[in-house]
Amino acid sequence: MVTDGLSALRSEIDAFRAGFGQPELLLSAFHEAAVLVPLVDDDRLYTSRYARIAWICVFTAVEPLCHYLFARGADPGADHQFHTLRGRRLTDYAAAQADPTGIVIDPGSATPMALPPTLSDRNGNTPGVR
């Protein structure tokens, strides 16, 4: 049976918020989830920049997507384009970018979750969470 994987993703996010999440399970759930990704005018994925990192904004439902766009001045009466993509495709895309690119799930909501990029220092070391 094919599912959208969102209930598993939400459960893993809830586990992190409760203090006992496991990074591997969260990433696995994200890989299998079908999330909504807003598009900009030229059909590119919408990203937000913060601290020199591009963040791909993805959403688990239409409501948080609309809330996010309208909070940033989007016209509520206009059509807003988005793709539905599996998380695995997005993590592959983010990893292939020349600049550090992370993914943020449901930004602007009460329960956002960030999947940061792996960063390397000048010596090629990758300190921090991997």
CSV table of N, CA and C in Angstrom, one decimal:
chain,number,residue,atom,x,y,z
A,1,MET,N,0.8,-1.2,0.0
A,1,MET,CA,0.0,0.0,0.0
A,1,MET,C,0.9,1.2,0.0
A,2,VAL,N,0.6,2.2,-0.8
A,2,VAL,CA,1.3,3.5,-0.9
A,2,VAL,C,0.6,4.5,0.0
A,3,THR,N,1.4,5.1,0.8
A,3,THR,CA,0.8,6.2,1.7
A,3,THR,C,1.7,7.5,1.5
A,4,ASP,N,1.1,8.6,2.0
A,4,ASP,CA,1.9,9.8,1.9
A,4,ASP,C,3.0,9.9,3.0
A,5,GLY,N,3.0,9.0,4.0
A,5,GLY,CA,4.1,9.0,5.0
A,5,GLY,C,4.0,10.1,6.0
A,6,LEU,N,3.0,11.0,5.9
A,6,LEU,CA,3.0,12.1,6.8
A,6,LEU,C,2.7,11.8,8.3
A,7,SER,N,1.9,10.8,8.5
A,7,SER,CA,1.7,10.4,10.0
A,7,SER,C,2.9,9.9,10.6
A,8,ALA,N,3.8,9.2,9.9
A,8,ALA,CA,5.0,8.7,10.5
A,8,ALA,C,6.0,9.9,10.7
A,9,LEU,N,6.0,10.8,9.8
A,9,LEU,CA,6.8,12.0,9.9
A,9,LEU,C,6.4,12.9,11.1
A,10,ARG,N,5.1,13.1,11.2
A,10,ARG,CA,4.6,13.9,12.4
A,10,ARG,C,4.9,13.2,13.7
A,11,SER,N,4.8,11.9,13.7
A,11,SER,CA,5.1,11.1,15.0
A,11,SER,C,6.6,11.3,15.3
A,12,GLU,N,7.5,11.3,14.4
A,12,GLU,CA,8.9,11.5,14.6
A,12,GLU,C,9.2,12.9,15.1
A,13,ILE,N,8.5,13.9,14.5
A,13,ILE,CA,8.7,15.3,14.9
A,13,ILE,C,8.2,15.4,16.4
A,14,ASP,N,7.1,14.8,16.7
A,14,ASP,CA,6.5,14.8,18.0
A,14,ASP,C,7.5,14.2,19.0
A,15,ALA,N,8.2,13.1,18.6
A,15,ALA,CA,9.2,12.4,19.5
A,15,ALA,C,10.3,13.4,19.8
A,16,PHE,N,10.8,14.1,18.8
A,16,PHE,CA,11.9,15.1,19.0
A,16,PHE,C,11.4,16.2,19.9
A,17,ARG,N,10.2,16.7,19.8
A,17,ARG,CA,9.7,17.7,20.6
A,17,ARG,C,9.6,17.2,22.1
A,18,ALA,N,9.3,15.9,22.2
A,18,ALA,CA,9.2,15.4,23.6
A,18,ALA,C,10.5,15.0,24.2
A,19,GLY,N,11.6,15.1,23.4
A,19,GLY,CA,12.9,14.9,24.0
A,19,GLY,C,13.5,13.6,23.7
A,20,PHE,N,12.9,12.7,23.0
A,20,PHE,CA,13.5,11.4,22.8
A,20,PHE,C,13.5,11.0,21.3
A,21,GLY,N,13.6,11.9,20.4
A,21,GLY,CA,13.7,11.6,19.0
A,21,GLY,C,15.0,11.0,18.6
A,22,GLN,N,15.0,10.3,17.5
A,22,GLN,CA,16.2,9.6,17.0
A,22,GLN,C,16.4,10.2,15.6
A,23,PRO,N,17.6,10.8,15.4
A,23,PRO,CA,17.8,11.4,14.1
A,23,PRO,C,17.6,10.5,12.9
A,24,GLU,N,18.1,9.3,13.0
A,24,GLU,CA,17.9,8.3,11.8
A,24,GLU,C,16.5,8.1,11.5
A,25,LEU,N,15.6,7.9,12.5
A,25,LEU,CA,14.2,7.7,12.3
A,25,LEU,C,13.5,8.9,11.7
A,26,LEU,N,13.9,10.1,12.2
A,26,LEU,CA,13.3,11.3,11.7
A,26,LEU,C,13.6,11.4,10.2
A,27,LEU,N,14.9,11.2,9.9
A,27,LEU,CA,15.3,11.4,8.5
A,27,LEU,C,14.7,10.3,7.6
A,28,SER,N,14.6,9.1,8.1
A,28,SER,CA,13.9,8.0,7.3
A,28,SER,C,12.4,8.4,7.1
A,29,ALA,N,11.7,8.9,8.1
A,29,ALA,CA,10.3,9.3,8.0
A,29,ALA,C,10.2,10.4,7.0
A,30,PHE,N,11.1,11.4,7.0
A,30,PHE,CA,11.1,12.5,6.1
A,30,PHE,C,11.3,11.9,4.6
A,31,HIS,N,12.2,11.0,4.5
A,31,HIS,CA,12.5,10.5,3.1
A,31,HIS,C,11.2,9.9,2.5
A,32,GLU,N,10.4,9.2,3.3
A,32,GLU,CA,9.2,8.6,2.8
A,32,GLU,C,8.0,9.5,2.7
A,33,ALA,N,8.0,10.6,3.3
A,33,ALA,CA,6.9,11.5,3.4
A,33,ALA,C,6.7,12.3,2.1
A,34,ALA,N,5.5,12.5,1.6
A,34,ALA,CA,5.2,13.3,0.5
A,34,ALA,C,4.8,14.7,1.0
A,35,VAL,N,5.6,15.7,0.8
A,35,VAL,CA,5.4,17.0,1.4
A,35,VAL,C,5.1,18.0,0.3
A,36,LEU,N,4.6,19.2,0.6
A,36,LEU,CA,4.2,20.2,-0.3
A,36,LEU,C,5.4,21.2,-0.3
A,37,VAL,N,5.8,21.6,-1.5
A,37,VAL,CA,6.9,22.5,-1.7
A,37,VAL,C,6.4,23.7,-2.6
A,38,PRO,N,6.4,24.9,-2.0
A,38,PRO,CA,5.9,26.0,-2.9
A,38,PRO,C,7.0,26.3,-3.9
A,39,LEU,N,6.5,26.9,-5.0
A,39,LEU,CA,7.3,27.3,-6.2
A,39,LEU,C,7.3,28.8,-6.3
A,40,VAL,N,8.4,29.3,-6.9
A,40,VAL,CA,8.5,30.7,-7.2
A,40,VAL,C,8.1,30.8,-8.7
A,41,ASP,N,8.0,32.0,-9.2
A,41,ASP,CA,7.4,32.3,-10.6
A,41,ASP,C,8.0,31.4,-11.7
A,42,ASP,N,9.3,31.1,-11.6
A,42,ASP,CA,10.0,30.4,-12.7
A,42,ASP,C,10.1,28.9,-12.4
A,43,ASP,N,9.1,28.4,-11.6
A,43,ASP,CA,9.0,27.0,-11.2
A,43,ASP,C,10.2,26.4,-10.4
A,44,ARG,N,10.9,27.3,-9.8
A,44,ARG,CA,12.0,26.8,-8.9
A,44,ARG,C,11.4,26.6,-7.5
A,45,LEU,N,12.1,25.8,-6.7
A,45,LEU,CA,11.6,25.6,-5.3
A,45,LEU,C,11.8,26.9,-4.5
A,46,TYR,N,10.8,27.2,-3.7
A,46,TYR,CA,10.9,28.4,-2.8
A,46,TYR,C,11.9,28.1,-1.7
A,47,THR,N,12.9,29.0,-1.6
A,47,THR,CA,13.8,28.9,-0.5
A,47,THR,C,13.8,30.2,0.3
A,48,SER,N,14.3,30.1,1.6
A,48,SER,CA,14.4,31.2,2.4
A,48,SER,C,15.9,31.2,2.9
A,49,ARG,N,16.5,32.3,2.9
A,49,ARG,CA,17.9,32.4,3.3
A,49,ARG,C,18.0,32.9,4.8
A,50,TYR,N,18.9,32.2,5.5
A,50,TYR,CA,19.2,32.6,6.9
A,50,TYR,C,20.6,32.2,7.2
A,51,ALA,N,21.4,33.1,7.7
A,51,ALA,CA,22.8,32.8,8.1
A,51,ALA,C,23.6,32.2,7.0
A,52,ARG,N,23.4,32.7,5.8
A,52,ARG,CA,24.1,32.2,4.6
A,52,ARG,C,23.8,30.7,4.2
A,53,ILE,N,22.7,30.3,4.7
A,53,ILE,CA,22.2,28.9,4.4
A,53,ILE,C,20.9,29.1,3.6
A,54,ALA,N,20.7,28.4,2.5
A,54,ALA,CA,19.4,28.3,1.8
A,54,ALA,C,18.6,27.2,2.5
A,55,TRP,N,17.3,27.6,2.8
A,55,TRP,CA,16.4,26.6,3.5
A,55,TRP,C,15.3,26.3,2.5
A,56,ILE,N,15.1,25.1,2.1
A,56,ILE,CA,14.0,24.7,1.3
A,56,ILE,C,12.8,24.6,2.3
A,57,CYS,N,11.7,25.3,2.0
A,57,CYS,CA,10.6,25.3,2.9
A,57,CYS,C,9.6,24.3,2.4
A,58,VAL,N,9.2,23.3,3.3
A,58,VAL,CA,8.3,22.3,2.9
A,58,VAL,C,7.2,22.2,3.9
A,59,PHE,N,6.0,21.7,3.5
A,59,PHE,CA,4.8,21.7,4.4
A,59,PHE,C,4.1,20.4,4.4
A,60,THR,N,3.5,20.1,5.5
A,60,THR,CA,2.8,18.8,5.7
A,60,THR,C,1.4,18.9,5.3
A,61,ALA,N,0.9,20.1,5.0
A,61,ALA,CA,-0.5,20.3,4.7
A,61,ALA,C,-0.7,21.6,4.0
A,62,VAL,N,-1.8,21.8,3.3
A,62,VAL,CA,-2.1,23.1,2.6
A,62,VAL,C,-2.2,24.3,3.6
A,63,GLU,N,-2.9,24.0,4.7
A,63,GLU,CA,-3.1,25.1,5.7
A,63,GLU,C,-1.8,25.8,6.2
A,64,PRO,N,-0.8,25.1,6.7
A,64,PRO,CA,0.4,25.8,7.1
A,64,PRO,C,1.2,26.4,5.9
A,65,LEU,N,1.0,25.8,4.7
A,65,LEU,CA,1.6,26.4,3.5
A,65,LEU,C,1.0,27.8,3.2
A,66,CYS,N,-0.3,27.8,3.2
A,66,CYS,CA,-1.0,29.1,3.0
A,66,CYS,C,-0.7,30.1,4.1
A,67,HIS,N,-0.8,29.7,5.3
A,67,HIS,CA,-0.4,30.6,6.4
A,67,HIS,C,0.9,31.2,6.3
A,68,TYR,N,1.9,30.4,5.9
A,68,TYR,CA,3.3,30.9,5.7
A,68,TYR,C,3.3,31.9,4.6
A,69,LEU,N,2.7,31.6,3.4
A,69,LEU,CA,2.8,32.5,2.3
A,69,LEU,C,2.1,33.8,2.6
A,70,PHE,N,0.9,33.7,3.2
A,70,PHE,CA,0.1,34.9,3.5
A,70,PHE,C,0.8,35.8,4.5
A,71,ALA,N,1.5,35.2,5.5
A,71,ALA,CA,2.3,36.0,6.5
A,71,ALA,C,3.4,36.7,5.8
A,72,ARG,N,3.8,36.3,4.6
A,72,ARG,CA,4.9,36.9,3.9
A,72,ARG,C,4.4,37.8,2.8
A,73,GLY,N,3.2,38.2,2.8
A,73,GLY,CA,2.6,39.1,1.9
A,73,GLY,C,2.1,38.6,0.6
A,74,ALA,N,1.9,37.3,0.5
A,74,ALA,CA,1.3,36.7,-0.8
A,74,ALA,C,-0.1,37.1,-0.8
A,75,ASP,N,-0.6,37.3,-2.0
A,75,ASP,CA,-2.0,37.6,-2.3
A,75,ASP,C,-2.9,36.4,-2.0
A,76,PRO,N,-3.8,36.5,-1.0
A,76,PRO,CA,-4.7,35.4,-0.8
A,76,PRO,C,-5.6,35.0,-1.9
A,77,GLY,N,-5.9,35.9,-2.8
A,77,GLY,CA,-6.8,35.7,-4.0
A,77,GLY,C,-6.1,35.1,-5.2
A,78,ALA,N,-4.8,35.0,-5.1
A,78,ALA,CA,-4.0,34.6,-6.3
A,78,ALA,C,-3.8,33.0,-6.2
A,79,ASP,N,-3.5,32.5,-7.3
A,79,ASP,CA,-3.1,31.0,-7.3
A,79,ASP,C,-1.6,30.9,-6.9
A,80,HIS,N,-1.4,29.9,-6.1
A,80,HIS,CA,0.0,29.7,-5.6
A,80,HIS,C,0.4,28.3,-6.0
A,81,GLN,N,1.4,28.1,-6.7
A,81,GLN,CA,1.9,26.8,-7.3
A,81,GLN,C,2.7,26.1,-6.2
A,82,PHE,N,2.6,24.8,-6.2
A,82,PHE,CA,3.5,23.9,-5.4
A,82,PHE,C,3.6,22.6,-6.0
A,83,HIS,N,4.6,21.9,-5.6
A,83,HIS,CA,4.8,20.4,-6.0
A,83,HIS,C,4.6,19.6,-4.8
A,84,THR,N,4.2,18.4,-5.0
A,84,THR,CA,4.2,17.4,-3.9
A,84,THR,C,5.4,16.4,-4.2
A,85,LEU,N,6.3,16.4,-3.3
A,85,LEU,CA,7.5,15.6,-3.5
A,85,LEU,C,7.9,14.8,-2.3
A,86,ARG,N,8.5,13.6,-2.5
A,86,ARG,CA,9.0,12.8,-1.4
A,86,ARG,C,10.2,13.5,-0.8
A,87,GLY,N,10.3,13.3,0.5
A,87,GLY,CA,11.5,13.9,1.2
A,87,GLY,C,12.8,13.5,0.6
A,88,ARG,N,12.9,12.2,0.2
A,88,ARG,CA,14.2,11.7,-0.3
A,88,ARG,C,14.7,12.5,-1.5
A,89,ARG,N,13.8,12.9,-2.3
A,89,ARG,CA,14.1,13.7,-3.5
A,89,ARG,C,14.6,15.0,-3.1
A,90,LEU,N,14.0,15.6,-2.1
A,90,LEU,CA,14.5,16.9,-1.6
A,90,LEU,C,15.8,16.9,-0.9
A,91,THR,N,16.1,15.8,-0.1
A,91,THR,CA,17.4,15.7,0.6
A,91,THR,C,18.5,15.5,-0.5
A,92,ASP,N,18.2,14.7,-1.5
A,92,ASP,CA,19.2,14.5,-2.6
A,92,ASP,C,19.4,15.9,-3.3
A,93,TYR,N,18.4,16.6,-3.5
A,93,TYR,CA,18.5,17.9,-4.2
A,93,TYR,C,19.4,18.9,-3.3
A,94,ALA,N,19.0,18.9,-2.0
A,94,ALA,CA,19.7,19.8,-1.1
A,94,ALA,C,21.2,19.5,-1.0
A,95,ALA,N,21.5,18.2,-1.0
A,95,ALA,CA,22.9,17.7,-0.8
A,95,ALA,C,23.7,18.1,-2.1
A,96,ALA,N,23.0,18.1,-3.3
A,96,ALA,CA,23.7,18.4,-4.5
A,96,ALA,C,24.0,19.9,-4.8
A,97,GLN,N,23.5,20.8,-4.0
A,97,GLN,CA,23.6,22.2,-4.2
A,97,GLN,C,25.1,22.6,-3.8
A,98,ALA,N,25.6,23.6,-4.6
A,98,ALA,CA,26.9,24.1,-4.3
A,98,ALA,C,27.0,24.9,-3.0
A,99,ASP,N,25.9,25.6,-2.6
A,99,ASP,CA,25.9,26.3,-1.3
A,99,ASP,C,25.2,25.4,-0.3
A,100,PRO,N,25.5,25.6,1.0
A,100,PRO,CA,24.8,24.8,2.0
A,100,PRO,C,23.3,25.0,1.9
A,101,THR,N,22.6,23.9,1.9
A,101,THR,CA,21.1,24.0,1.8
A,101,THR,C,20.5,23.0,2.7
A,102,GLY,N,19.6,23.5,3.6
A,102,GLY,CA,18.9,22.7,4.5
A,102,GLY,C,17.4,22.7,4.2
A,103,ILE,N,16.6,21.9,5.0
A,103,ILE,CA,15.2,21.8,4.8
A,103,ILE,C,14.5,22.1,6.1
A,104,VAL,N,13.5,22.9,6.0
A,104,VAL,CA,12.7,23.2,7.2
A,104,VAL,C,11.2,22.8,6.9
A,105,ILE,N,10.7,22.0,7.8
A,105,ILE,CA,9.4,21.5,7.7
A,105,ILE,C,8.4,22.4,8.5
A,106,ASP,N,7.4,22.8,7.8
A,106,ASP,CA,6.3,23.7,8.4
A,106,ASP,C,6.9,24.9,9.1
A,107,PRO,N,7.7,25.7,8.4
A,107,PRO,CA,8.2,26.9,9.0
A,107,PRO,C,7.0,27.9,9.2
A,108,GLY,N,7.1,28.7,10.3
A,108,GLY,CA,6.1,29.6,10.7
A,108,GLY,C,4.9,29.0,11.5
A,109,SER,N,5.0,27.6,11.6
A,109,SER,CA,3.9,27.0,12.4
A,109,SER,C,4.4,26.8,13.9
A,110,ALA,N,3.5,26.2,14.7
A,110,ALA,CA,3.9,26.0,16.1
A,110,ALA,C,4.9,24.9,16.2
A,111,THR,N,5.0,24.1,15.2
A,111,THR,CA,5.9,22.9,15.3
A,111,THR,C,6.9,22.7,14.1
A,112,PRO,N,7.7,23.8,13.8
A,112,PRO,CA,8.6,23.6,12.7
A,112,PRO,C,9.7,22.6,13.1
A,113,MET,N,10.4,22.0,12.1
A,113,MET,CA,11.5,21.1,12.3
A,113,MET,C,12.5,21.4,11.2
A,114,ALA,N,13.8,21.6,11.6
A,114,ALA,CA,14.8,21.9,10.6
A,114,ALA,C,15.7,20.7,10.4
A,115,LEU,N,16.0,20.4,9.2
A,115,LEU,CA,17.0,19.4,8.8
A,115,LEU,C,18.2,20.1,8.2
A,116,PRO,N,19.2,20.5,9.1
A,116,PRO,CA,20.3,21.3,8.6
A,116,PRO,C,21.2,20.6,7.6
A,117,PRO,N,21.9,21.4,6.8
A,117,PRO,CA,22.9,20.8,5.9
A,117,PRO,C,24.1,20.4,6.7
A,118,THR,N,24.9,19.4,6.2
A,118,THR,CA,26.2,19.1,6.8
A,118,THR,C,27.2,20.2,6.3
A,119,LEU,N,27.8,20.8,7.3
A,119,LEU,CA,28.8,21.9,6.9
A,119,LEU,C,30.2,21.4,7.2
A,120,SER,N,31.1,21.8,6.4
A,120,SER,CA,32.5,21.5,6.6
A,120,SER,C,33.3,22.8,6.9
A,121,ASP,N,34.4,22.6,7.8
A,121,ASP,CA,35.2,23.8,8.0
A,121,ASP,C,36.3,23.8,6.9
A,122,ARG,N,37.2,24.8,7.0
A,122,ARG,CA,38.3,24.9,5.9
A,122,ARG,C,39.1,23.6,5.8
A,123,ASN,N,39.2,22.8,6.8
A,123,ASN,CA,40.0,21.6,6.7
A,123,ASN,C,39.3,20.4,6.3
A,124,GLY,N,38.0,20.6,6.0
A,124,GLY,CA,37.2,19.4,5.5
A,124,GLY,C,36.5,18.7,6.7
A,125,ASN,N,36.7,19.2,7.9
A,125,ASN,CA,36.0,18.5,9.1
A,125,ASN,C,34.6,18.9,9.1
A,126,THR,N,33.8,18.0,9.6
A,126,THR,CA,32.3,18.2,9.7
A,126,THR,C,31.9,18.2,11.2
A,127,PRO,N,32.2,19.3,11.9
A,127,PRO,CA,31.8,19.3,13.3
A,127,PRO,C,30.3,19.4,13.5
A,128,GLY,N,29.9,18.9,14.7
A,128,GLY,CA,28.4,19.0,15.0
A,128,GLY,C,27.7,17.8,14.6
A,129,VAL,N,26.4,18.0,14.6
A,129,VAL,CA,25.5,16.8,14.3
A,129,VAL,C,25.6,16.4,12.8
A,130,ARG,N,25.6,15.2,12.5
A,130,ARG,CA,25.7,14.7,11.2
A,130,ARG,C,24.6,13.7,10.9
